[in-house]
Short mmCIF file of C-alpha atoms in Angstrom, two decimals:
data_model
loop_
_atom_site.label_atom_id
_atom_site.label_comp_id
_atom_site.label_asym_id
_atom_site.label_seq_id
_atom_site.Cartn_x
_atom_site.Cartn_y
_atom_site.Cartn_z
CA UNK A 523 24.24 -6.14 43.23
CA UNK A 524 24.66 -9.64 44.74
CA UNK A 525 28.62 -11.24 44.44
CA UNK A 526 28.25 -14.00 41.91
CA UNK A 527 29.01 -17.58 43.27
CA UNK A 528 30.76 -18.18 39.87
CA UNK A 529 31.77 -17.29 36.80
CA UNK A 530 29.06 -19.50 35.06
CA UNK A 531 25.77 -21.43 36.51
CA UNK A 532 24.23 -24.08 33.79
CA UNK A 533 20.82 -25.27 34.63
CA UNK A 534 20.48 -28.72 33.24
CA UNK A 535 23.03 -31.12 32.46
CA UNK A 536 21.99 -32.89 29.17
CA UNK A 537 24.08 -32.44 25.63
CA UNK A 538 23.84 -28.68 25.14
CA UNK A 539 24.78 -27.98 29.32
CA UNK A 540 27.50 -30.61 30.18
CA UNK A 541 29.20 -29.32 26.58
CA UNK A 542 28.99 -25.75 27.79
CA UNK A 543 30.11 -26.74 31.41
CA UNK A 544 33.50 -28.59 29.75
CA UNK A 545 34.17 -25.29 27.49
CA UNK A 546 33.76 -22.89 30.29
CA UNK A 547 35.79 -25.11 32.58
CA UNK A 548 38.53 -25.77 30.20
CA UNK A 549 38.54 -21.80 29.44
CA UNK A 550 39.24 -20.76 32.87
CA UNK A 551 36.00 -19.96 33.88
CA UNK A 552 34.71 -21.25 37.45
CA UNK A 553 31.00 -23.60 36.65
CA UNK A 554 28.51 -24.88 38.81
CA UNK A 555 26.10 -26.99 36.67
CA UNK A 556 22.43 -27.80 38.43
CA UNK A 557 20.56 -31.23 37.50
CA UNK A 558 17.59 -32.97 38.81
CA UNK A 559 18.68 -36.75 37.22
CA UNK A 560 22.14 -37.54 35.90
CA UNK A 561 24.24 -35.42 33.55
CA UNK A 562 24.16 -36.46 29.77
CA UNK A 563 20.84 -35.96 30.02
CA UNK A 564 17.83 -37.47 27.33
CA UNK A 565 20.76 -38.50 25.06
CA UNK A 566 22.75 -40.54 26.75
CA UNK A 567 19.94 -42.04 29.56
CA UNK A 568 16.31 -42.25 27.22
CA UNK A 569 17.51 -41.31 24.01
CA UNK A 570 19.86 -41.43 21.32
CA UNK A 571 22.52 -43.77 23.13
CA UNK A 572 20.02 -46.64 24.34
CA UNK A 573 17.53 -46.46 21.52
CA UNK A 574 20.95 -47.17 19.08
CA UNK A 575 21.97 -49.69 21.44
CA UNK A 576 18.57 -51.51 21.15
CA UNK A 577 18.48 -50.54 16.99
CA UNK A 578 22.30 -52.33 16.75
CA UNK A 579 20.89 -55.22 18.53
CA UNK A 580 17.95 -55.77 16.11
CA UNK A 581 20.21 -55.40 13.07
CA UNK A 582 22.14 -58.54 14.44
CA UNK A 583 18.99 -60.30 14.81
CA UNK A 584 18.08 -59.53 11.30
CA UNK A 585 21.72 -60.30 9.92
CA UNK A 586 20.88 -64.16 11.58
CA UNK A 587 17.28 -64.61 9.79
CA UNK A 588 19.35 -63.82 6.42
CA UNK A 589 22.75 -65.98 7.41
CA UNK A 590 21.63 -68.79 5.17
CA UNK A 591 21.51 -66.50 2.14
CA UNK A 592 25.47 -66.08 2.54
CA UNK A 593 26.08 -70.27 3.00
CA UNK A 594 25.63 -69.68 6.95
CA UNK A 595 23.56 -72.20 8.45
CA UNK A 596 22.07 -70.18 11.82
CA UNK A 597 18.98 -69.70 13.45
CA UNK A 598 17.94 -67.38 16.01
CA UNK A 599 17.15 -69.97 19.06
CA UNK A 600 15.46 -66.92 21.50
CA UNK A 601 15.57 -63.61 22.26
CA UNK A 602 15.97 -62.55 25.68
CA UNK A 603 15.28 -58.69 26.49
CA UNK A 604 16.49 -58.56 29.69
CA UNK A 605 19.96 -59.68 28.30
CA UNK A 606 19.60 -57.16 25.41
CA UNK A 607 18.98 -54.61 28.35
CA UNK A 608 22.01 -55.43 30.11
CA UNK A 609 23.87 -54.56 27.21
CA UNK A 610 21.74 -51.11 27.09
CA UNK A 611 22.47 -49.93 30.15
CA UNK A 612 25.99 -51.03 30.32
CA UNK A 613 26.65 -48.79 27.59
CA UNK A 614 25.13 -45.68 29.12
CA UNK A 615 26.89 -46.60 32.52
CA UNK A 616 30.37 -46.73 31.04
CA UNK A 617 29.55 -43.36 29.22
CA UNK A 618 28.09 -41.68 31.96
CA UNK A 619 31.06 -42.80 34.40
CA UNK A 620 33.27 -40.88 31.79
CA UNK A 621 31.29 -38.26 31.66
CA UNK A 622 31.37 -37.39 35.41
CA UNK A 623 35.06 -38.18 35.28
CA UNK A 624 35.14 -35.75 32.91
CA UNK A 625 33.04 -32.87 34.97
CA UNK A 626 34.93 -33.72 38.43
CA UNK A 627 38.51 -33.48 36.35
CA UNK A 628 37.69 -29.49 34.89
CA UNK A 629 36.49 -28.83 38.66
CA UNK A 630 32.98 -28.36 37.87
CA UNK A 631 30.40 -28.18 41.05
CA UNK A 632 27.82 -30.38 40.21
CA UNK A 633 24.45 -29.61 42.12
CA UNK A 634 21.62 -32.08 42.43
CA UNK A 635 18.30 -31.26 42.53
CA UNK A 636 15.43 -29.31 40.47
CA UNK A 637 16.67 -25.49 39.70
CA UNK A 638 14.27 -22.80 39.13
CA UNK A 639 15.22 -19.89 37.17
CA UNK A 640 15.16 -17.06 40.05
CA UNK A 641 15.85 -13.98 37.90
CA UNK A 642 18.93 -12.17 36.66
CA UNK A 643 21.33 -14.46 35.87
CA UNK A 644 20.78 -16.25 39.24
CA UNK A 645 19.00 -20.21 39.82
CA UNK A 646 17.53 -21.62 43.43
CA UNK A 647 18.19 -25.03 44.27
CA UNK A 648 16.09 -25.95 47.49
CA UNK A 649 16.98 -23.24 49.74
CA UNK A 650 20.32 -22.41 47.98
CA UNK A 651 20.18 -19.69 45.62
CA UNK A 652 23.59 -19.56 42.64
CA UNK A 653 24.19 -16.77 40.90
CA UNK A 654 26.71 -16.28 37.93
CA UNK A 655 28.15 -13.88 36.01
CA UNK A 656 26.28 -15.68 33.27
CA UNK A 657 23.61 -18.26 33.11
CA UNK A 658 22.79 -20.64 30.86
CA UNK A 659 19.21 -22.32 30.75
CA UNK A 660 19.36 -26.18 29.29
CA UNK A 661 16.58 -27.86 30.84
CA UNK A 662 15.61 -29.91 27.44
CA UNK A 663 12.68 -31.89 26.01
CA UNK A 664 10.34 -34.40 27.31
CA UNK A 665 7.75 -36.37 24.85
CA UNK A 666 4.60 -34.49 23.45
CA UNK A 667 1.14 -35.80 24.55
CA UNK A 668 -1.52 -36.14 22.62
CA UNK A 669 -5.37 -35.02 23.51
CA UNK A 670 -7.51 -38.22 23.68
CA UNK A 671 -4.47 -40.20 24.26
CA UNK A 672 -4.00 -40.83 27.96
CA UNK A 673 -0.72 -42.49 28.52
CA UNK A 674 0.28 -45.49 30.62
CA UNK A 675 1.22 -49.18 30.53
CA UNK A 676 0.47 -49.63 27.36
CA UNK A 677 0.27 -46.48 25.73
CA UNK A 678 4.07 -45.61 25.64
CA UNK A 679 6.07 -42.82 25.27
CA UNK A 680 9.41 -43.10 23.65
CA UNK A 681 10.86 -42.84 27.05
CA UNK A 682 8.64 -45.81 28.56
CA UNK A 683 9.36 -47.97 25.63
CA UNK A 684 13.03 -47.88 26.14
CA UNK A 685 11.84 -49.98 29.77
CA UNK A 686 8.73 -51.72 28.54
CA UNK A 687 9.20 -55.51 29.85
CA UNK A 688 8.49 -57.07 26.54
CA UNK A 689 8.85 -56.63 22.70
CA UNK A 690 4.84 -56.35 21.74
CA UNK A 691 3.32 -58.95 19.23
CA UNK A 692 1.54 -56.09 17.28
CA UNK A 693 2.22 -52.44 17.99
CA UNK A 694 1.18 -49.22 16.61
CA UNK A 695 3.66 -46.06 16.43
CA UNK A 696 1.59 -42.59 16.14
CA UNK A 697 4.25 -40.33 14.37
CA UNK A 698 6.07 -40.76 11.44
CA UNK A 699 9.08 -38.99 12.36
CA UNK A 700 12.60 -40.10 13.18
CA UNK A 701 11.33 -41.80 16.40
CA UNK A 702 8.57 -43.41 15.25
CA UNK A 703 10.74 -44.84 11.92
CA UNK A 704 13.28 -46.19 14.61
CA UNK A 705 11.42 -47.94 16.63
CA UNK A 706 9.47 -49.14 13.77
CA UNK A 707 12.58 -50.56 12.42
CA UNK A 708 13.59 -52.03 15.81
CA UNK A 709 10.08 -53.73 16.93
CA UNK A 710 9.75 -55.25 13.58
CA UNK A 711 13.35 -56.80 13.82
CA UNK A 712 12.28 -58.16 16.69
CA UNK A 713 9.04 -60.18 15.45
CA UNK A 714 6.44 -57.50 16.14
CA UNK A 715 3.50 -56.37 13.55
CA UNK A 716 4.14 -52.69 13.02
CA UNK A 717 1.63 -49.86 11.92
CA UNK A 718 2.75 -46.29 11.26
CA UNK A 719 0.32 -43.83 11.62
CA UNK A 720 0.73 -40.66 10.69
CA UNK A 721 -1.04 -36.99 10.47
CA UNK A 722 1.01 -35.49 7.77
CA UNK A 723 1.01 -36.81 4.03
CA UNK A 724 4.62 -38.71 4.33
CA UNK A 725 6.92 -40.12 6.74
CA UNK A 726 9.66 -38.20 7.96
CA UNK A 727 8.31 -34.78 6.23
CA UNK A 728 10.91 -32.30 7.35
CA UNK A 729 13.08 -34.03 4.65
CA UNK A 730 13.27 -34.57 0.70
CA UNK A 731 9.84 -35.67 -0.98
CA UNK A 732 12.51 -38.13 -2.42
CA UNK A 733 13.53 -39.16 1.07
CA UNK A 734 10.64 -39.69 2.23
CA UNK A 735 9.78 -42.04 -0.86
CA UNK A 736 12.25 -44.20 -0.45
CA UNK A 737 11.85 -44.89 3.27
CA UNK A 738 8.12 -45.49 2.99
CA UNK A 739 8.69 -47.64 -0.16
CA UNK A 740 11.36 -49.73 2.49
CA UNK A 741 9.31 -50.11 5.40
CA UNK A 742 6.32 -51.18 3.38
CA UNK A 743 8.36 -53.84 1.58
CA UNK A 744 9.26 -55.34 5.19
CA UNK A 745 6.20 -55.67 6.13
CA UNK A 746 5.36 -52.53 8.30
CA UNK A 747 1.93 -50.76 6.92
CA UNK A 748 1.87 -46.79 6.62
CA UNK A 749 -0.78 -44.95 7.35
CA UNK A 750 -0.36 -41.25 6.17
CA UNK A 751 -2.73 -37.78 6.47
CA UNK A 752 -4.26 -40.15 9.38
CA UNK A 753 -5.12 -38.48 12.55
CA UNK A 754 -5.89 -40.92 15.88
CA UNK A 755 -9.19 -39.74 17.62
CA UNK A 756 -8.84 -41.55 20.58
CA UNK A 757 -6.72 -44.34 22.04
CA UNK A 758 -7.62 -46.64 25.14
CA UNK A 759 -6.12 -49.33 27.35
CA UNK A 760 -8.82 -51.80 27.38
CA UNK A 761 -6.50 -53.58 29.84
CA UNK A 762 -5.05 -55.84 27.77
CA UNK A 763 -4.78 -54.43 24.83
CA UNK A 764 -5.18 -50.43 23.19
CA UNK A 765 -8.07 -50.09 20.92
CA UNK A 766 -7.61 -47.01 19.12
CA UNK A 767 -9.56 -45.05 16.92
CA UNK A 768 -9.09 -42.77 13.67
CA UNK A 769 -10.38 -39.47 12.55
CA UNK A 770 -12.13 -42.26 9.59
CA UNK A 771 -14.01 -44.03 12.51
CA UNK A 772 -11.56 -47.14 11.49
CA UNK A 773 -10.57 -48.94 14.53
CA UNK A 774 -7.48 -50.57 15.29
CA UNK A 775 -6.10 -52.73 18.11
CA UNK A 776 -2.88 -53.63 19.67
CA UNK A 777 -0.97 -55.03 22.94
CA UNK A 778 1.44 -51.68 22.52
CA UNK A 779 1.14 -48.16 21.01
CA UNK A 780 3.97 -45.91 20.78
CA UNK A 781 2.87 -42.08 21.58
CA UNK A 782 5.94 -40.62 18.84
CA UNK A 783 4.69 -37.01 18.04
CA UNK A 784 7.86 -35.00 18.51
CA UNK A 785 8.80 -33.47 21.96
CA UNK A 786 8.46 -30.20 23.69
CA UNK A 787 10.66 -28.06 25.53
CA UNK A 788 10.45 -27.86 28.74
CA UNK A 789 10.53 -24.73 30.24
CA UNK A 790 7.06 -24.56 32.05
CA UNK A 791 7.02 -24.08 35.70
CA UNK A 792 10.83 -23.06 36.24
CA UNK A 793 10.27 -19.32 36.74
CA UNK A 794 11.02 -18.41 33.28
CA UNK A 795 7.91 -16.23 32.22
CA UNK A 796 7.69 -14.99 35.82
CA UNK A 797 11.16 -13.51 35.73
CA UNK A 798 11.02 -11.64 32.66
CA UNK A 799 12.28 -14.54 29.65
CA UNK A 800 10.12 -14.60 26.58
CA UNK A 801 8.59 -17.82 25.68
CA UNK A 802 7.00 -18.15 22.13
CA UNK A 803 3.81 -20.11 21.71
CA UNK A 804 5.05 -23.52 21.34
CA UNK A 805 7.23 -22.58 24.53
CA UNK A 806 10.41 -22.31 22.87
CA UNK A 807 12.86 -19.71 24.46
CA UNK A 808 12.71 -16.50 22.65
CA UNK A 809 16.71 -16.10 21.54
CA UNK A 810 18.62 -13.61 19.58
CA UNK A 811 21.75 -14.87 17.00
CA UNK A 812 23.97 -15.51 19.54
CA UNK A 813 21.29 -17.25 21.85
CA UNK A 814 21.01 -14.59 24.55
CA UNK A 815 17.59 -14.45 26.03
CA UNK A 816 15.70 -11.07 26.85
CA UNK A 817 17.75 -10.98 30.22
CA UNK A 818 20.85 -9.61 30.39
CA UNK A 819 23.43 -12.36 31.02
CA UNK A 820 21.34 -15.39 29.81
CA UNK A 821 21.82 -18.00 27.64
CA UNK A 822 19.01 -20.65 26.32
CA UNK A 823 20.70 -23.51 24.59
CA UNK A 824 19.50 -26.89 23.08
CA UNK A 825 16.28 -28.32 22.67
CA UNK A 826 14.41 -25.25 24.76
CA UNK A 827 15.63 -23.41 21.36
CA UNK A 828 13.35 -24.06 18.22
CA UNK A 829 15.28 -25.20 15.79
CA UNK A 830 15.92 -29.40 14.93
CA UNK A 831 15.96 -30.97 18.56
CA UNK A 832 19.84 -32.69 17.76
CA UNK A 833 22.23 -33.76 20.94
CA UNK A 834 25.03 -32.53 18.65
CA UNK A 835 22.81 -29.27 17.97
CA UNK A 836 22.67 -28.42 21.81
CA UNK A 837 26.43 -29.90 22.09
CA UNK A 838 27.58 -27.21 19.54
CA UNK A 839 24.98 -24.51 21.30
CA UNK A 840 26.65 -24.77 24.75
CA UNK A 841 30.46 -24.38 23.33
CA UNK A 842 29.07 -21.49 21.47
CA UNK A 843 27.98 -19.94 24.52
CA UNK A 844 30.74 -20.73 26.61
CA UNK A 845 33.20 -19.11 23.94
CA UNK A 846 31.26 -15.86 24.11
CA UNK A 847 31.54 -15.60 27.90
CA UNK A 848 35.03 -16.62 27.68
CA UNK A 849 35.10 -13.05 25.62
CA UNK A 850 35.75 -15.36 22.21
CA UNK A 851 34.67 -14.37 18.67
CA UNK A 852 32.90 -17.75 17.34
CA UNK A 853 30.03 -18.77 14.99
CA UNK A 854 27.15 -21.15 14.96
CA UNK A 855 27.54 -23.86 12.23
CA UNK A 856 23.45 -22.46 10.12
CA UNK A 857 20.59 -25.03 10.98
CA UNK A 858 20.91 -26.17 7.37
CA UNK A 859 24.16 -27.11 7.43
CA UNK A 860 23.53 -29.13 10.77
CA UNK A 861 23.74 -33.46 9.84
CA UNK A 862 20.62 -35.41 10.56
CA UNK A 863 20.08 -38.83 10.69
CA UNK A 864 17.73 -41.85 11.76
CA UNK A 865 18.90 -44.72 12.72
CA UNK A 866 16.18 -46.60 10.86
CA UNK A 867 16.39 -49.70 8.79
CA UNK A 868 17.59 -48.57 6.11
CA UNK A 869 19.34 -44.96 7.81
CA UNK A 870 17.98 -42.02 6.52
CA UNK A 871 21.02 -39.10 6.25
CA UNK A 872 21.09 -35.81 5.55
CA UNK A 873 22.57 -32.36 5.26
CA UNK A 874 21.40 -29.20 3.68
CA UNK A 875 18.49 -28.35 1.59
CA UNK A 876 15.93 -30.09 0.21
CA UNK A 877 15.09 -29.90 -3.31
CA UNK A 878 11.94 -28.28 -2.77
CA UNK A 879 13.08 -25.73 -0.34
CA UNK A 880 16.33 -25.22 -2.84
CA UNK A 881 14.09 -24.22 -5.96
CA UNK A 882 12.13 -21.80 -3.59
CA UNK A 883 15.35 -19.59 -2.80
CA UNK A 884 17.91 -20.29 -5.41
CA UNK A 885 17.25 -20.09 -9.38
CA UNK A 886 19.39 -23.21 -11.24
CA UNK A 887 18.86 -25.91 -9.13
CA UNK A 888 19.79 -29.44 -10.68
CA UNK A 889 19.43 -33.18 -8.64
CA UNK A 890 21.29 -36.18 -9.60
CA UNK A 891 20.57 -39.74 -7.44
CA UNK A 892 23.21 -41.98 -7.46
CA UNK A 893 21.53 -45.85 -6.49
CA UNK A 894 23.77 -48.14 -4.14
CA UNK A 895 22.59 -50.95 -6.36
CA UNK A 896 25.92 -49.70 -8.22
CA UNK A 897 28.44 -49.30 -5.45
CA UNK A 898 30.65 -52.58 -4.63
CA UNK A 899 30.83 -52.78 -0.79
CA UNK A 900 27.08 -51.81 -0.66
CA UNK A 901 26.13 -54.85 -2.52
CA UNK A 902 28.53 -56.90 -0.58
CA UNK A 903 27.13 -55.59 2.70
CA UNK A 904 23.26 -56.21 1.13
CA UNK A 905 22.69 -52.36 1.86
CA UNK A 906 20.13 -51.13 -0.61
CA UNK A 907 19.54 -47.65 -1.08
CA UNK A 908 20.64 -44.48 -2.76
CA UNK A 909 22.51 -40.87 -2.57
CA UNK A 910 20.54 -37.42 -3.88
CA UNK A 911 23.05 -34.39 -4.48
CA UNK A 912 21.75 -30.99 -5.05
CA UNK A 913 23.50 -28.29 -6.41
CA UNK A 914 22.18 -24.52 -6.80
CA UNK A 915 24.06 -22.26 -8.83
CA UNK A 916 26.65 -24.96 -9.39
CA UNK A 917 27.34 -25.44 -5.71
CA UNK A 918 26.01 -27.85 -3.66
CA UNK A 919 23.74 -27.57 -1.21
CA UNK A 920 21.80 -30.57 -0.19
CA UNK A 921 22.97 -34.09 0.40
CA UNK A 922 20.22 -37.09 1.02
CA UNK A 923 20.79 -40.59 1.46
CA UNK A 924 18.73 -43.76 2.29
CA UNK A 925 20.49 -47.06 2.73
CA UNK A 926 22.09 -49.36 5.83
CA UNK A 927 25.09 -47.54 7.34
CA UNK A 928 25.11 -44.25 5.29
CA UNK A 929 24.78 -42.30 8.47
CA UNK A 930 28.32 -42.96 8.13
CA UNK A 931 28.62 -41.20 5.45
CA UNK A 932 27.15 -37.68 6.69
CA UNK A 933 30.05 -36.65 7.94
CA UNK A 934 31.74 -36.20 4.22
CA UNK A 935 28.52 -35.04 3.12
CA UNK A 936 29.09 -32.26 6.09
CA UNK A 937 32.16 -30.74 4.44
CA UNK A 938 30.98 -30.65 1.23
CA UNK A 939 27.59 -28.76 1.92
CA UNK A 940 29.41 -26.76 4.53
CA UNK A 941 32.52 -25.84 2.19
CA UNK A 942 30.41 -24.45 -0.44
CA UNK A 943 31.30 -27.09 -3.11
CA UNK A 944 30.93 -27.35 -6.50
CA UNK A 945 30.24 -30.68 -7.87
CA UNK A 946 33.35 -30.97 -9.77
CA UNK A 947 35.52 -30.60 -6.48
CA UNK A 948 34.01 -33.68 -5.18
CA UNK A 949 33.72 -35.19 -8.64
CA UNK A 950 37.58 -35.22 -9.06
CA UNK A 951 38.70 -37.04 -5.03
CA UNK A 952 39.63 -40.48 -4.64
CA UNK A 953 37.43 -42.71 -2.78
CA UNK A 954 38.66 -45.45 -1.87
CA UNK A 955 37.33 -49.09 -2.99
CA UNK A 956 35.56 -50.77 -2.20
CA UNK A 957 33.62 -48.36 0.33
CA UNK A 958 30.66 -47.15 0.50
CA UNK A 959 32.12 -43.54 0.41
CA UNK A 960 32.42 -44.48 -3.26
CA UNK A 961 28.60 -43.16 -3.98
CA UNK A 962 29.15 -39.76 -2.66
CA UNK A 963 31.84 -39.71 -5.46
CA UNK A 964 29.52 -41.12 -8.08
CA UNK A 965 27.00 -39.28 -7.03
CA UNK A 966 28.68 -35.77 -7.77
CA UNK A 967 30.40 -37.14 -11.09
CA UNK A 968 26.91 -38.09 -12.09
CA UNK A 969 25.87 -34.07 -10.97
CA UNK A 970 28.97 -33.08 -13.06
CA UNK A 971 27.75 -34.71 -16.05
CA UNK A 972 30.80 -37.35 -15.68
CA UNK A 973 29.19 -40.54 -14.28
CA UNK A 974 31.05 -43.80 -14.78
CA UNK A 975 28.70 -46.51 -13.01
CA UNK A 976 25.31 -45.06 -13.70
CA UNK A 977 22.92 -45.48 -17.11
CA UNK A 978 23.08 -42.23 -19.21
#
């Protein structure tokens, strides 16, 4: 048997890898982590870090066009993108500067270049081939094409957008999911014409019916038209603009469209299939509880795992990994229990079940919605929306709000689901006031039959 090179080789250096590199480094354990671009990954370079960057930005240009409703005389004079950019990509630099401070401080050997998984628990780099005593596979997600949809200047991706040289006077966004509702949020901020169009019958439909409801009834009331159970045919780039065509033969035309139908693992063409790891047929990694692929010795963490494609999902992956090879009895946080949010205007938030999925597997399942049109600082801040608790069996098990800033408030939410709650042990904490914390509070007195600011 071939000497390992080190105690741990990570292939890919995104959320769930650079997490599991820190662990194992900080628990003793020699790590040689392999990436083609720059570690952090999606996340902090095309995803999550510059697309809230970009959605913080549009907020402030929507707090100007409504200064003059709080006795502020201001106008927005221009918008400059490039500017806006800067800002971007000064925010990923300082983070990734302290993330490879980070990785050269724990001693980490950091390995550029593409890795290809090379069998046993061993990756080739070039002509260098690293072996571990364990391996863990993190190679991530890249945007899902779409048949008839050939992408390119103006057919985007939600990569390309991120770099597109100018905010488009009329775009449409093909998915109805957290990306599309993002950049939705954002382009309209910023003066566009916005169509959703999307396959399924609601936005966002991995959450709440309720949810969903309330973020359609929002985006429709600032102007953005939804399209739902609406399938694009075809789309082309007529070279200066994309005409694009539905499954109802109705046409539509604009200088942009956003290609926003989810994202898909990527594990083709690294040598996984060849050397014996099971893909399923979406090309997930096939994983056991405690994320161990079919080969002895390997890991799969992150977004190559099926399951809700979250940087703080992979993040908590790769420490759980790095614990077991460290010889450590841990646990993974359950999927359900994992916070979600979208950084659309208003946020979407949420944590546990739904109440569909709750009446399915649980037999007294009750719902009380508690609206911020009755919560102080919400008013104050103009942030319309509401809370939805769910209980089952007199604990609760599914928090769901919809309102500006109540990603905010997931992390409270977290505890509560994750605790095993009952209604009445939220109902009797202080919040403090004015906050917008407050509504979780109301929200479970109104579930505990005890509501103070709410109609009976």
């Amino acid at each position: 048997m071939t000497a390992a090179d080190c105690d741990v080789v990570v292939l890919g250096g995104g959320s769930g890898g650079y997490a599991a590199a820190l662990r194992a480094a900080q628990l003793g354990m020699s790590v040689t982590l392999v990436e083609q671009d720059k570690v952090g990954g999606t996340c902090l370079h095309r995803g999550c870090i510059p697309t809230k960057a970009l959605a913080h930005i549009a907020d402030v240009v929507d707090t100007i066009g409504k200064a003059a409703e709080l006795g502020i005389q201001a106008a927005l004079a221009d918008f400059d993108l490039a500017t806006a950019r800067r800002h971007q990509n000064a925010i990923v630099d300082r983070l990734h500067h302290g993330l490879q401070g980070l990785i050269s401080s724990r001693g980490i050997e950091v390995v550029s270049g593409v890795g290809h998984y090379a069998g046993g628990t061993g990756v080739v780099v070039g002509s260098r081939r690293i072996t571990g005593r364990g391996l863990i596979i993190a190679t991530g997600a890249q945007p899902r094409g779409l048949p008839g949809v050939e992408l390119g200047e103006r057919i985007l991706t939600s990569d390309s957008a991120l770099t597109h040289p100018v905010v488009p006077d009329n775009v449409v966004i093909l998915g109805g999911g957290v990306i599309g509702i993002e950049f939705a949020s954002i382009w309209s901020h910023l003066g566009a014409t916005v169509t959703i169009v999307e396959a399924l019958p609601r936005l966002v439909a991995g959450e709440d019916e309720w949810t969903s409801t309330m973020i359609t009834r929002a985006m429709t009331k600032r102007g953005i038209a939804v399209m739902t159970s609406t399938v694009v045919a075809s789309a082309i780039d007529t070279g200066s603009t994309v005409r694009i065509t539905l499954d109802n033969d109705t046409q539509l035309e604009a200088e942009a469209l956003l290609v926003a139908v989810g994202r898909r693992p990527r594990t083709s063409g690294i040598g996984l299939t060849e050397h014996g790891i099971g893909l399923d047929e979406q090309g997930f990694v096939r994983v056991d509880a405690q994320l161990r692929t079919d080969v002895p010795g390997v890991f799969a963490v992150g977004d190559i795992v099926s399951g809700p494609q979250l940087a703080h999902r992979g993040f908590q992956h790769g420490v759980f990994v790095a614990e077991q090879l460290a010889g450590n009895t841990t646990r993974l946080v359950p999927e359900a229990h994992i916070p979600r949010v979208a950084y659309s205007t208003p946020q979407v938030a949420s944590v546990g079940f739904t109440e569909k999925a709750a009446r399915q597997q649980f037999s007294s399942v009750r719902a009380a919605v508690y609206d911020l049109a009755g919560n102080a600082k919400s008013l104050i801040l103009g942030a319309a929306g509401a809370v939805k608790v769910i209980s089952a069996d007199d604990t609760v098990v599914g928090i769901h709000l919809v309102g500006d800033r109540v990603g905010e408030l997931i992390g409270e939410a977290q505890l509560i689901v994750s605790w095993g709650a009952q209604p009445e042990d939220v109902a009797d904490l202080i919040h403090a006031h004015p906050t917008q914390n407050e509504a979780l509070g109301e929200a479970h007195l109104a579930l505990a039959g005890r509501a103070l600011h709410a109609p009976r």
